mmCIF file of C-alpha atoms in Angstrom:
data_model
loop_
_atom_site.group_PDB
_atom_site.id
_atom_site.type_symbol
_atom_site.label_atom_id
_atom_site.label_comp_id
_atom_site.label_asym_id
_atom_site.label_seq_id
_atom_site.Cartn_x
_atom_site.Cartn_y
_atom_site.Cartn_z
ATOM 1 C CA UNK A 1 -26.149 -70.997 -172.715
ATOM 2 C CA UNK A 2 -23.366 -74.319 -172.954
ATOM 3 C CA UNK A 3 -23.235 -74.099 -169.069
ATOM 4 C CA UNK A 4 -27.299 -74.134 -169.107
ATOM 5 C CA UNK A 5 -27.318 -76.814 -171.640
ATOM 6 C CA UNK A 6 -24.619 -79.038 -169.580
ATOM 7 C CA UNK A 7 -26.376 -78.497 -166.158
ATOM 8 C CA UNK A 8 -29.969 -79.548 -167.620
ATOM 9 C CA UNK A 9 -29.221 -83.001 -167.855
ATOM 10 C CA UNK A 10 -27.802 -83.502 -164.624
ATOM 11 C CA UNK A 11 -30.548 -82.286 -162.432
ATOM 12 C CA UNK A 12 -32.965 -84.623 -164.803
ATOM 13 C CA UNK A 13 -30.395 -87.099 -163.574
ATOM 14 C CA UNK A 14 -30.891 -85.774 -159.829
ATOM 15 C CA UNK A 15 -35.011 -85.433 -160.020
ATOM 16 C CA UNK A 16 -35.073 -89.011 -161.491
ATOM 17 C CA UNK A 17 -33.011 -90.590 -158.684
ATOM 18 C CA UNK A 18 -35.356 -88.517 -155.761
ATOM 19 C CA UNK A 19 -38.346 -89.626 -156.792
ATOM 20 C CA UNK A 20 -37.454 -92.755 -156.702
ATOM 21 C CA UNK A 21 -36.135 -92.982 -153.676
ATOM 22 C CA UNK A 22 -39.032 -90.729 -152.368
ATOM 23 C CA UNK A 23 -40.977 -94.018 -153.769
ATOM 24 C CA UNK A 24 -39.671 -96.737 -152.556
ATOM 25 C CA UNK A 25 -40.877 -98.866 -149.501
ATOM 26 C CA UNK A 26 -38.212 -98.475 -147.431
ATOM 27 C CA UNK A 27 -37.533 -95.287 -145.271
ATOM 28 C CA UNK A 28 -34.809 -93.233 -146.376
ATOM 29 C CA UNK A 29 -33.165 -90.455 -144.268
ATOM 30 C CA UNK A 30 -29.946 -88.459 -145.279
ATOM 31 C CA UNK A 31 -27.663 -86.804 -142.409
ATOM 32 C CA UNK A 32 -25.086 -84.830 -144.896
ATOM 33 C CA UNK A 33 -21.692 -84.330 -142.463
ATOM 34 C CA UNK A 34 -22.461 -81.539 -140.416
ATOM 35 C CA UNK A 35 -24.953 -83.976 -138.654
ATOM 36 C CA UNK A 36 -28.107 -82.164 -140.884
ATOM 37 C CA UNK A 37 -30.810 -84.025 -141.884
ATOM 38 C CA UNK A 38 -30.654 -82.915 -145.835
ATOM 39 C CA UNK A 39 -33.008 -85.742 -147.516
ATOM 40 C CA UNK A 40 -36.287 -88.019 -146.305
ATOM 41 C CA UNK A 41 -38.238 -89.855 -148.765
ATOM 42 C CA UNK A 42 -42.227 -90.405 -148.192
ATOM 43 C CA UNK A 43 -42.203 -94.013 -146.675
ATOM 44 C CA UNK A 44 -39.639 -92.547 -144.107
ATOM 45 C CA UNK A 45 -41.825 -89.439 -143.365
ATOM 46 C CA UNK A 46 -44.817 -91.437 -142.028
ATOM 47 C CA UNK A 47 -43.668 -94.357 -140.191
ATOM 48 C CA UNK A 48 -41.864 -91.434 -138.234
ATOM 49 C CA UNK A 49 -45.655 -89.619 -138.503
ATOM 50 C CA UNK A 50 -44.076 -85.875 -139.104
ATOM 51 C CA UNK A 51 -44.772 -83.995 -142.374
ATOM 52 C CA UNK A 52 -41.491 -84.426 -144.429
ATOM 53 C CA UNK A 53 -41.142 -80.094 -144.732
ATOM 54 C CA UNK A 54 -40.765 -79.891 -140.902
ATOM 55 C CA UNK A 55 -37.383 -82.361 -140.932
ATOM 56 C CA UNK A 56 -35.244 -80.997 -143.773
ATOM 57 C CA UNK A 57 -32.518 -79.242 -141.974
ATOM 58 C CA UNK A 58 -33.170 -80.342 -138.768
ATOM 59 C CA UNK A 59 -30.572 -81.786 -136.533
ATOM 60 C CA UNK A 60 -30.573 -85.459 -134.630
ATOM 61 C CA UNK A 61 -31.294 -83.157 -131.504
ATOM 62 C CA UNK A 62 -34.322 -81.203 -132.918
ATOM 63 C CA UNK A 63 -35.596 -84.631 -134.263
ATOM 64 C CA UNK A 64 -36.099 -86.190 -131.254
ATOM 65 C CA UNK A 65 -37.467 -82.665 -129.352
ATOM 66 C CA UNK A 66 -39.901 -82.493 -132.601
ATOM 67 C CA UNK A 67 -43.690 -83.180 -130.811
ATOM 68 C CA UNK A 68 -44.703 -85.290 -133.179
ATOM 69 C CA UNK A 69 -42.194 -87.844 -132.580
ATOM 70 C CA UNK A 70 -43.832 -90.088 -129.313
ATOM 71 C CA UNK A 71 -41.765 -91.153 -127.157
ATOM 72 C CA UNK A 72 -41.319 -94.995 -128.177
ATOM 73 C CA UNK A 73 -39.843 -93.819 -131.031
ATOM 74 C CA UNK A 74 -38.033 -90.947 -129.254
ATOM 75 C CA UNK A 75 -36.089 -93.749 -127.187
ATOM 76 C CA UNK A 76 -36.001 -96.204 -130.785
ATOM 77 C CA UNK A 77 -33.444 -93.502 -132.451
ATOM 78 C CA UNK A 78 -31.362 -93.220 -129.391
ATOM 79 C CA UNK A 79 -30.775 -97.295 -129.545
ATOM 80 C CA UNK A 80 -31.073 -96.995 -133.419
ATOM 81 C CA UNK A 81 -27.894 -93.851 -132.920
ATOM 82 C CA UNK A 82 -26.225 -96.308 -130.602
ATOM 83 C CA UNK A 83 -26.212 -99.115 -132.122
ATOM 84 C CA UNK A 84 -25.030 -97.724 -135.275
ATOM 85 C CA UNK A 85 -22.829 -95.414 -135.125
ATOM 86 C CA UNK A 86 -21.515 -96.062 -131.054
ATOM 87 C CA UNK A 87 -20.558 -99.918 -131.414
ATOM 88 C CA UNK A 88 -20.188 -98.589 -135.232
ATOM 89 C CA UNK A 89 -22.975 -101.330 -136.487
ATOM 90 C CA UNK A 90 -24.412 -101.299 -140.205
ATOM 91 C CA UNK A 91 -27.444 -103.195 -139.347
ATOM 92 C CA UNK A 92 -30.158 -103.706 -136.114
ATOM 93 C CA UNK A 93 -32.976 -105.190 -136.281
ATOM 94 C CA UNK A 94 -35.725 -103.861 -133.990
ATOM 95 C CA UNK A 95 -39.770 -104.300 -132.710
ATOM 96 C CA UNK A 96 -42.129 -101.892 -132.638
ATOM 97 C CA UNK A 97 -45.146 -101.346 -130.680
ATOM 98 C CA UNK A 98 -47.443 -103.617 -133.293
ATOM 99 C CA UNK A 99 -44.647 -106.460 -133.311
ATOM 100 C CA UNK A 100 -43.348 -105.731 -136.325
ATOM 101 C CA UNK A 101 -40.354 -106.284 -137.781
ATOM 102 C CA UNK A 102 -37.607 -103.602 -139.169
ATOM 103 C CA UNK A 103 -34.305 -103.850 -140.239
ATOM 104 C CA UNK A 104 -32.130 -100.692 -140.362
ATOM 105 C CA UNK A 105 -29.076 -100.145 -142.774
ATOM 106 C CA UNK A 106 -26.475 -97.753 -141.774
ATOM 107 C CA UNK A 107 -24.374 -96.662 -144.876
ATOM 108 C CA UNK A 108 -21.031 -94.095 -144.454
ATOM 109 C CA UNK A 109 -17.911 -93.815 -144.967
ATOM 110 C CA UNK A 110 -15.362 -92.129 -148.469
ATOM 111 C CA UNK A 111 -17.925 -93.543 -150.000
ATOM 112 C CA UNK A 112 -20.554 -91.206 -148.515
ATOM 113 C CA UNK A 113 -18.156 -88.681 -148.620
ATOM 114 C CA UNK A 114 -19.352 -87.917 -144.707
ATOM 115 C CA UNK A 115 -22.964 -88.515 -144.963
ATOM 116 C CA UNK A 116 -24.734 -90.995 -143.514
ATOM 117 C CA UNK A 117 -27.199 -92.573 -144.757
ATOM 118 C CA UNK A 118 -30.016 -94.296 -143.424
ATOM 119 C CA UNK A 119 -32.543 -97.200 -144.713
ATOM 120 C CA UNK A 120 -35.360 -98.908 -142.782
ATOM 121 C CA UNK A 121 -37.389 -101.836 -144.322
ATOM 122 C CA UNK A 122 -40.201 -103.865 -143.433
ATOM 123 C CA UNK A 123 -38.602 -107.137 -142.476
ATOM 124 C CA UNK A 124 -41.595 -109.025 -140.881
ATOM 125 C CA UNK A 125 -42.883 -110.926 -143.730
ATOM 126 C CA UNK A 126 -39.882 -112.254 -144.054
ATOM 127 C CA UNK A 127 -38.924 -113.262 -140.637
ATOM 128 C CA UNK A 128 -42.631 -115.211 -140.498
ATOM 129 C CA UNK A 129 -41.438 -117.642 -143.552
ATOM 130 C CA UNK A 130 -38.028 -118.042 -141.727
ATOM 131 C CA UNK A 131 -39.825 -119.205 -138.133
ATOM 132 C CA UNK A 132 -41.789 -120.995 -140.254
ATOM 133 C CA UNK A 133 -38.951 -123.103 -141.669
ATOM 134 C CA UNK A 134 -37.285 -122.835 -138.575
ATOM 135 C CA UNK A 135 -40.365 -124.373 -136.837
ATOM 136 C CA UNK A 136 -41.125 -126.827 -139.302
ATOM 137 C CA UNK A 137 -37.192 -128.008 -139.001
ATOM 138 C CA UNK A 138 -37.558 -127.973 -135.213
ATOM 139 C CA UNK A 139 -40.996 -130.139 -135.130
ATOM 140 C CA UNK A 140 -39.227 -132.874 -137.873
ATOM 141 C CA UNK A 141 -36.676 -132.929 -135.433
ATOM 142 C CA UNK A 142 -38.732 -133.517 -132.477
ATOM 143 C CA UNK A 143 -40.407 -135.748 -134.021
ATOM 144 C CA UNK A 144 -37.123 -138.474 -135.166
ATOM 145 C CA UNK A 145 -36.437 -137.950 -131.261
ATOM 146 C CA UNK A 146 -39.588 -139.111 -130.100
ATOM 147 C CA UNK A 147 -39.862 -142.115 -132.208
ATOM 148 C CA UNK A 148 -35.873 -143.778 -131.670
ATOM 149 C CA UNK A 149 -36.286 -143.120 -127.798
ATOM 150 C CA UNK A 150 -39.783 -144.585 -128.062
ATOM 151 C CA UNK A 151 -38.832 -147.817 -129.847
ATOM 152 C CA UNK A 152 -35.767 -148.136 -127.686
ATOM 153 C CA UNK A 153 -37.582 -147.536 -124.122
ATOM 154 C CA UNK A 154 -40.741 -150.285 -125.401
ATOM 155 C CA UNK A 155 -37.744 -152.769 -126.734
ATOM 156 C CA UNK A 156 -36.981 -153.442 -122.898
ATOM 157 C CA UNK A 157 -40.361 -153.024 -121.609
ATOM 158 C CA UNK A 158 -41.823 -155.495 -123.968
ATOM 159 C CA UNK A 159 -39.167 -157.723 -122.392
ATOM 160 C CA UNK A 160 -39.542 -156.824 -118.877
ATOM 161 C CA UNK A 161 -43.598 -157.878 -118.834
ATOM 162 C CA UNK A 162 -42.995 -161.101 -120.906
ATOM 163 C CA UNK A 163 -40.566 -162.232 -118.307
ATOM 164 C CA UNK A 164 -43.038 -161.069 -115.164
ATOM 165 C CA UNK A 165 -45.763 -163.346 -117.008
ATOM 166 C CA UNK A 166 -43.627 -166.353 -117.131
ATOM 167 C CA UNK A 167 -42.897 -165.363 -113.174
ATOM 168 C CA UNK A 168 -46.705 -164.788 -113.084
ATOM 169 C CA UNK A 169 -47.326 -168.771 -111.754
ATOM 170 C CA UNK A 170 -44.158 -168.779 -109.427
ATOM 171 C CA UNK A 171 -45.531 -165.391 -107.932
ATOM 172 C CA UNK A 172 -49.080 -166.836 -107.344
ATOM 173 C CA UNK A 173 -47.243 -170.145 -105.934
ATOM 174 C CA UNK A 174 -45.693 -167.729 -103.366
ATOM 175 C CA UNK A 175 -49.290 -165.610 -102.254
ATOM 176 C CA UNK A 176 -46.962 -162.105 -104.635
ATOM 177 C CA UNK A 177 -49.845 -162.236 -107.345
ATOM 178 C CA UNK A 178 -50.620 -159.044 -106.297
ATOM 179 C CA UNK A 179 -46.482 -157.622 -107.346
ATOM 180 C CA UNK A 180 -47.353 -158.934 -110.677
ATOM 181 C CA UNK A 181 -50.642 -157.252 -111.234
ATOM 182 C CA UNK A 182 -48.739 -154.154 -109.849
ATOM 183 C CA UNK A 183 -45.771 -154.879 -112.246
ATOM 184 C CA UNK A 184 -47.792 -155.177 -115.467
ATOM 185 C CA UNK A 185 -50.082 -152.033 -115.212
ATOM 186 C CA UNK A 186 -46.778 -150.553 -114.081
ATOM 187 C CA UNK A 187 -45.275 -151.483 -117.900
ATOM 188 C CA UNK A 188 -49.196 -150.891 -119.037
ATOM 189 C CA UNK A 189 -49.256 -147.038 -117.629
ATOM 190 C CA UNK A 190 -45.451 -146.221 -119.124
ATOM 191 C CA UNK A 191 -45.954 -147.757 -122.565
ATOM 192 C CA UNK A 192 -49.181 -145.838 -122.812
ATOM 193 C CA UNK A 193 -47.097 -142.278 -121.286
ATOM 194 C CA UNK A 194 -44.482 -143.277 -124.575
ATOM 195 C CA UNK A 195 -47.314 -143.548 -127.122
ATOM 196 C CA UNK A 196 -49.199 -140.176 -125.683
ATOM 197 C CA UNK A 197 -45.830 -138.659 -126.048
ATOM 198 C CA UNK A 198 -44.524 -139.532 -129.871
ATOM 199 C CA UNK A 199 -48.509 -138.795 -130.983
ATOM 200 C CA UNK A 200 -48.016 -135.283 -129.605
ATOM 201 C CA UNK A 201 -44.886 -134.920 -130.715
ATOM 202 C CA UNK A 202 -45.340 -136.300 -134.137
ATOM 203 C CA UNK A 203 -49.265 -136.151 -134.411
ATOM 204 C CA UNK A 204 -50.469 -138.761 -137.500
ATOM 205 C CA UNK A 205 -52.154 -137.719 -140.719
ATOM 206 C CA UNK A 206 -55.739 -136.760 -140.025
ATOM 207 C CA UNK A 207 -58.165 -139.176 -140.540
ATOM 208 C CA UNK A 208 -61.256 -136.163 -141.811
ATOM 209 C CA UNK A 209 -64.386 -136.301 -141.462
ATOM 210 C CA UNK A 210 -66.839 -133.474 -142.767
ATOM 211 C CA UNK A 211 -68.592 -131.386 -139.649
ATOM 212 C CA UNK A 212 -70.361 -128.296 -139.205
ATOM 213 C CA UNK A 213 -67.492 -125.847 -136.959
ATOM 214 C CA UNK A 214 -70.267 -124.574 -134.724
ATOM 215 C CA UNK A 215 -71.163 -127.668 -133.338
ATOM 216 C CA UNK A 216 -67.357 -129.025 -132.598
ATOM 217 C CA UNK A 217 -67.395 -125.947 -130.826
ATOM 218 C CA UNK A 218 -70.177 -126.367 -129.080
ATOM 219 C CA UNK A 219 -69.123 -129.695 -128.021
ATOM 220 C CA UNK A 220 -65.993 -127.844 -126.842
ATOM 221 C CA UNK A 221 -67.537 -125.986 -124.628
ATOM 222 C CA UNK A 222 -70.043 -128.224 -123.091
ATOM 223 C CA UNK A 223 -66.564 -130.499 -121.840
ATOM 224 C CA UNK A 224 -64.829 -127.136 -120.686
ATOM 225 C CA UNK A 225 -67.914 -125.406 -118.852
ATOM 226 C CA UNK A 226 -67.940 -126.878 -115.600
ATOM 227 C CA UNK A 227 -63.749 -126.412 -115.027
ATOM 228 C CA UNK A 228 -64.125 -122.724 -115.790
ATOM 229 C CA UNK A 229 -67.060 -122.541 -113.590
ATOM 230 C CA UNK A 230 -64.667 -123.462 -110.381
ATOM 231 C CA UNK A 231 -62.383 -120.685 -111.845
ATOM 232 C CA UNK A 232 -64.896 -117.565 -111.581
ATOM 233 C CA UNK A 233 -64.295 -118.046 -116.077
ATOM 234 C CA UNK A 234 -67.491 -118.092 -118.286
ATOM 235 C CA UNK A 235 -67.037 -119.524 -121.822
ATOM 236 C CA UNK A 236 -69.338 -116.649 -124.316
ATOM 237 C CA UNK A 237 -69.945 -118.458 -127.678
ATOM 238 C CA UNK A 238 -70.623 -116.002 -129.966
ATOM 239 C CA UNK A 239 -71.161 -117.028 -133.914
ATOM 240 C CA UNK A 240 -73.732 -115.440 -136.704
ATOM 241 C CA UNK A 241 -76.833 -116.862 -138.157
ATOM 242 C CA UNK A 242 -75.242 -117.326 -141.464
ATOM 243 C CA UNK A 243 -75.123 -120.273 -143.081
ATOM 244 C CA UNK A 244 -73.419 -123.119 -141.807
ATOM 245 C CA UNK A 245 -69.371 -123.748 -142.197
ATOM 246 C CA UNK A 246 -68.561 -126.718 -142.574
ATOM 247 C CA UNK A 247 -64.897 -127.929 -142.430
ATOM 248 C CA UNK A 248 -62.980 -131.518 -143.840
ATOM 249 C CA UNK A 249 -60.871 -132.093 -140.008
ATOM 250 C CA UNK A 250 -60.021 -134.621 -137.737
ATOM 251 C CA UNK A 251 -62.441 -134.607 -135.074
ATOM 252 C CA UNK A 252 -60.397 -135.640 -132.216
ATOM 253 C CA UNK A 253 -57.142 -133.411 -133.542
ATOM 254 C CA UNK A 254 -59.424 -130.049 -133.724
ATOM 255 C CA UNK A 255 -60.986 -131.041 -131.024
ATOM 256 C CA UNK A 256 -57.061 -130.907 -128.720
ATOM 257 C CA UNK A 257 -56.350 -127.941 -130.702
ATOM 258 C CA UNK A 258 -59.186 -125.716 -129.551
ATOM 259 C CA UNK A 259 -59.208 -127.635 -125.577
ATOM 260 C CA UNK A 260 -55.573 -127.127 -125.267
ATOM 261 C CA UNK A 261 -56.211 -123.189 -126.079
ATOM 262 C CA UNK A 262 -58.980 -123.552 -124.087
ATOM 263 C CA UNK A 263 -57.299 -124.797 -121.060
ATOM 264 C CA UNK A 264 -54.166 -121.976 -121.632
ATOM 265 C CA UNK A 265 -56.425 -119.200 -121.471
ATOM 266 C CA UNK A 266 -58.238 -120.504 -118.127
ATOM 267 C CA UNK A 267 -54.348 -120.713 -116.734
ATOM 268 C CA UNK A 268 -54.030 -117.454 -118.317
ATOM 269 C CA UNK A 269 -57.156 -115.708 -116.211
ATOM 270 C CA UNK A 270 -56.146 -117.729 -112.883
ATOM 271 C CA UNK A 271 -52.268 -116.427 -113.453
ATOM 272 C CA UNK A 272 -53.685 -112.671 -113.298
ATOM 273 C CA UNK A 273 -54.708 -112.281 -109.681
ATOM 274 C CA UNK A 274 -57.678 -109.453 -110.889
ATOM 275 C CA UNK A 275 -60.356 -110.354 -108.013
ATOM 276 C CA UNK A 276 -62.500 -107.529 -109.327
ATOM 277 C CA UNK A 277 -62.822 -108.552 -112.900
ATOM 278 C CA UNK A 278 -64.377 -111.542 -114.132
ATOM 279 C CA UNK A 279 -62.537 -114.118 -116.488
ATOM 280 C CA UNK A 280 -63.877 -114.457 -119.923
ATOM 281 C CA UNK A 281 -63.167 -116.537 -122.372
ATOM 282 C CA UNK A 282 -64.964 -115.616 -126.110
ATOM 283 C CA UNK A 283 -65.230 -117.972 -129.133
ATOM 284 C CA UNK A 284 -66.468 -116.849 -131.979
ATOM 285 C CA UNK A 285 -66.823 -117.768 -135.849
ATOM 286 C CA UNK A 286 -65.667 -115.355 -138.699
ATOM 287 C CA UNK A 287 -66.205 -117.001 -142.480
ATOM 288 C CA UNK A 288 -65.583 -116.094 -146.474
ATOM 289 C CA UNK A 289 -65.930 -117.733 -149.489
ATOM 290 C CA UNK A 290 -63.149 -120.119 -148.841
ATOM 291 C CA UNK A 291 -61.627 -120.383 -144.918
ATOM 292 C CA UNK A 292 -63.622 -120.200 -141.385
ATOM 293 C CA UNK A 293 -61.655 -118.375 -138.415
ATOM 294 C CA UNK A 294 -62.082 -119.626 -135.351
ATOM 295 C CA UNK A 295 -61.418 -116.873 -132.400
ATOM 296 C CA UNK A 296 -60.369 -117.694 -128.603
ATOM 297 C CA UNK A 297 -60.363 -115.073 -127.051
ATOM 298 C CA UNK A 298 -59.392 -114.019 -123.125
ATOM 299 C CA UNK A 299 -59.431 -111.096 -120.488
ATOM 300 C CA UNK A 300 -56.163 -113.135 -119.023
ATOM 301 C CA UNK A 301 -52.464 -112.583 -118.274
ATOM 302 C CA UNK A 302 -50.839 -111.637 -121.258
ATOM 303 C CA UNK A 303 -48.090 -112.075 -122.832
ATOM 304 C CA UNK A 304 -44.895 -110.643 -123.908
ATOM 305 C CA UNK A 305 -43.343 -109.804 -127.017
ATOM 306 C CA UNK A 306 -40.222 -112.598 -126.522
ATOM 307 C CA UNK A 307 -43.154 -115.002 -125.212
ATOM 308 C CA UNK A 308 -44.441 -114.640 -128.576
ATOM 309 C CA UNK A 309 -41.557 -115.106 -130.622
ATOM 310 C CA UNK A 310 -41.360 -118.553 -128.756
ATOM 311 C CA UNK A 311 -44.776 -119.411 -128.136
ATOM 312 C CA UNK A 312 -45.065 -122.295 -131.182
ATOM 313 C CA UNK A 313 -41.294 -123.548 -130.356
ATOM 314 C CA UNK A 314 -41.046 -127.396 -128.724
ATOM 315 C CA UNK A 315 -40.295 -127.385 -125.393
ATOM 316 C CA UNK A 316 -40.902 -123.700 -124.819
ATOM 317 C CA UNK A 317 -43.372 -122.804 -121.924
ATOM 318 C CA UNK A 318 -44.100 -120.595 -119.292
ATOM 319 C CA UNK A 319 -45.391 -123.048 -116.908
ATOM 320 C CA UNK A 320 -44.016 -124.086 -113.687
ATOM 321 C CA UNK A 321 -44.465 -128.226 -114.656
ATOM 322 C CA UNK A 322 -45.805 -127.713 -117.903
ATOM 323 C CA UNK A 323 -44.571 -129.766 -120.666
ATOM 324 C CA UNK A 324 -43.952 -127.002 -123.630
ATOM 325 C CA UNK A 325 -45.640 -129.127 -126.008
ATOM 326 C CA UNK A 326 -48.874 -128.219 -126.476
ATOM 327 C CA UNK A 327 -48.892 -125.519 -128.889
ATOM 328 C CA UNK A 328 -46.226 -127.097 -130.195
ATOM 329 C CA UNK A 329 -48.842 -129.987 -131.378
ATOM 330 C CA UNK A 330 -51.466 -127.684 -132.205
ATOM 331 C CA UNK A 331 -49.339 -126.063 -134.663
ATOM 332 C CA UNK A 332 -48.629 -128.839 -136.830
ATOM 333 C CA UNK A 333 -51.750 -130.165 -136.342
ATOM 334 C CA UNK A 334 -53.333 -127.075 -137.995
ATOM 335 C CA UNK A 335 -51.041 -127.176 -140.843
ATOM 336 C CA UNK A 336 -51.651 -131.056 -141.318
ATOM 337 C CA UNK A 337 -55.412 -129.697 -142.019
ATOM 338 C CA UNK A 338 -54.189 -127.073 -144.789
ATOM 339 C CA UNK A 339 -55.195 -124.108 -142.286
ATOM 340 C CA UNK A 340 -52.745 -121.651 -140.105
ATOM 341 C CA UNK A 341 -52.691 -120.549 -136.467
ATOM 342 C CA UNK A 342 -52.173 -116.722 -134.937
ATOM 343 C CA UNK A 343 -51.714 -115.448 -132.080
ATOM 344 C CA UNK A 344 -51.784 -111.042 -130.830
ATOM 345 C CA UNK A 345 -51.561 -110.931 -127.220
ATOM 346 C CA UNK A 346 -50.766 -107.738 -124.846
ATOM 347 C CA UNK A 347 -49.297 -107.652 -121.227
ATOM 348 C CA UNK A 348 -52.382 -107.057 -118.906
ATOM 349 C CA UNK A 349 -55.285 -106.967 -121.197
ATOM 350 C CA UNK A 350 -55.313 -110.366 -122.836
ATOM 351 C CA UNK A 351 -54.849 -112.997 -125.805
ATOM 352 C CA UNK A 352 -56.181 -113.952 -129.071
ATOM 353 C CA UNK A 353 -55.739 -117.219 -130.863
ATOM 354 C CA UNK A 354 -56.767 -117.423 -134.578
ATOM 355 C CA UNK A 355 -57.397 -120.734 -135.698
ATOM 356 C CA UNK A 356 -57.881 -120.356 -139.705
ATOM 357 C CA UNK A 357 -58.715 -123.799 -141.853
ATOM 358 C CA UNK A 358 -60.408 -123.973 -145.111
ATOM 359 C CA UNK A 359 -63.999 -124.309 -145.657
ATOM 360 C CA UNK A 360 -65.455 -127.325 -147.469
ATOM 361 C CA UNK A 361 -68.867 -126.296 -149.941
ATOM 362 C CA UNK A 362 -71.111 -129.342 -149.124
ATOM 363 C CA UNK A 363 -72.648 -128.841 -152.914
ATOM 364 C CA UNK A 364 -69.007 -130.161 -154.170
ATOM 365 C CA UNK A 365 -68.929 -132.954 -151.933
#
């Protein structure tokens, strides 16, 4: 009787802890000292896509041979095993087939009495926050560098321009006024290039105007239709006939962003080298009570996960001769408008950008 009383509380404690582990948002799996799977929680079973009952008692080899384990997951399990067991790494990060980030933690040693505890946690949101902070830091640094470079180059150019203007009467008497004109023109062109670079790396504060989104998109399509036709590509504008969405934006800046995305889509289609299918760029609108989504989709070459991870970084480009500033500037412009920009892409299938901007309620303006 005393044995039953002493066992009962321990059993309750064990059941309580198992219930906690089973309902964690992290995936938990435990292999005992001889390599047999002794415990797996609900979340881990969902991640593996296998019923829990069929996992308990399996070895790692049997787990890999399970008919419901996909080839992709099998490769990831082998990689985790190699990194954590062979290379003795307690922490390992990986990307799944949907592009989400996962942190794998391995716990073993004396404190585990020979057992191996593996936990898997979705850290995509944390990585996104980290990437956004890193992105903002780089853009701020880029703006400071650009301003410094522009200042250092503009000063000597101003001096050169002044001296050329002083020398121009002498050059005219020598019949060389054309030289002076060319020098002044080239100096002005250099100043324009510096001005554009400074504006692109550090966009000015938006000068906002309230406009309907649909009219902005129609104007952008008209500006790009001829180039699209030259590249055997069709631009399709799709939006439902609902209450018009009004946004308060710097029209010039937002137009710059959309034109840049369409230009990228044209390049992606041009680089696909698929003579059998015509290029298609679809521009659509979705809205709810608070925001509107501008969707720009193409059936171009698409991008791999590594490219997507660096896409909005300043100076990152996959184009020969590209500056790598277009998307980083677009990111900054949309952020300055209180919106967001996201991208989804698959190699060989295409890419979709989604620009989200807040809606203005006309009745309140």
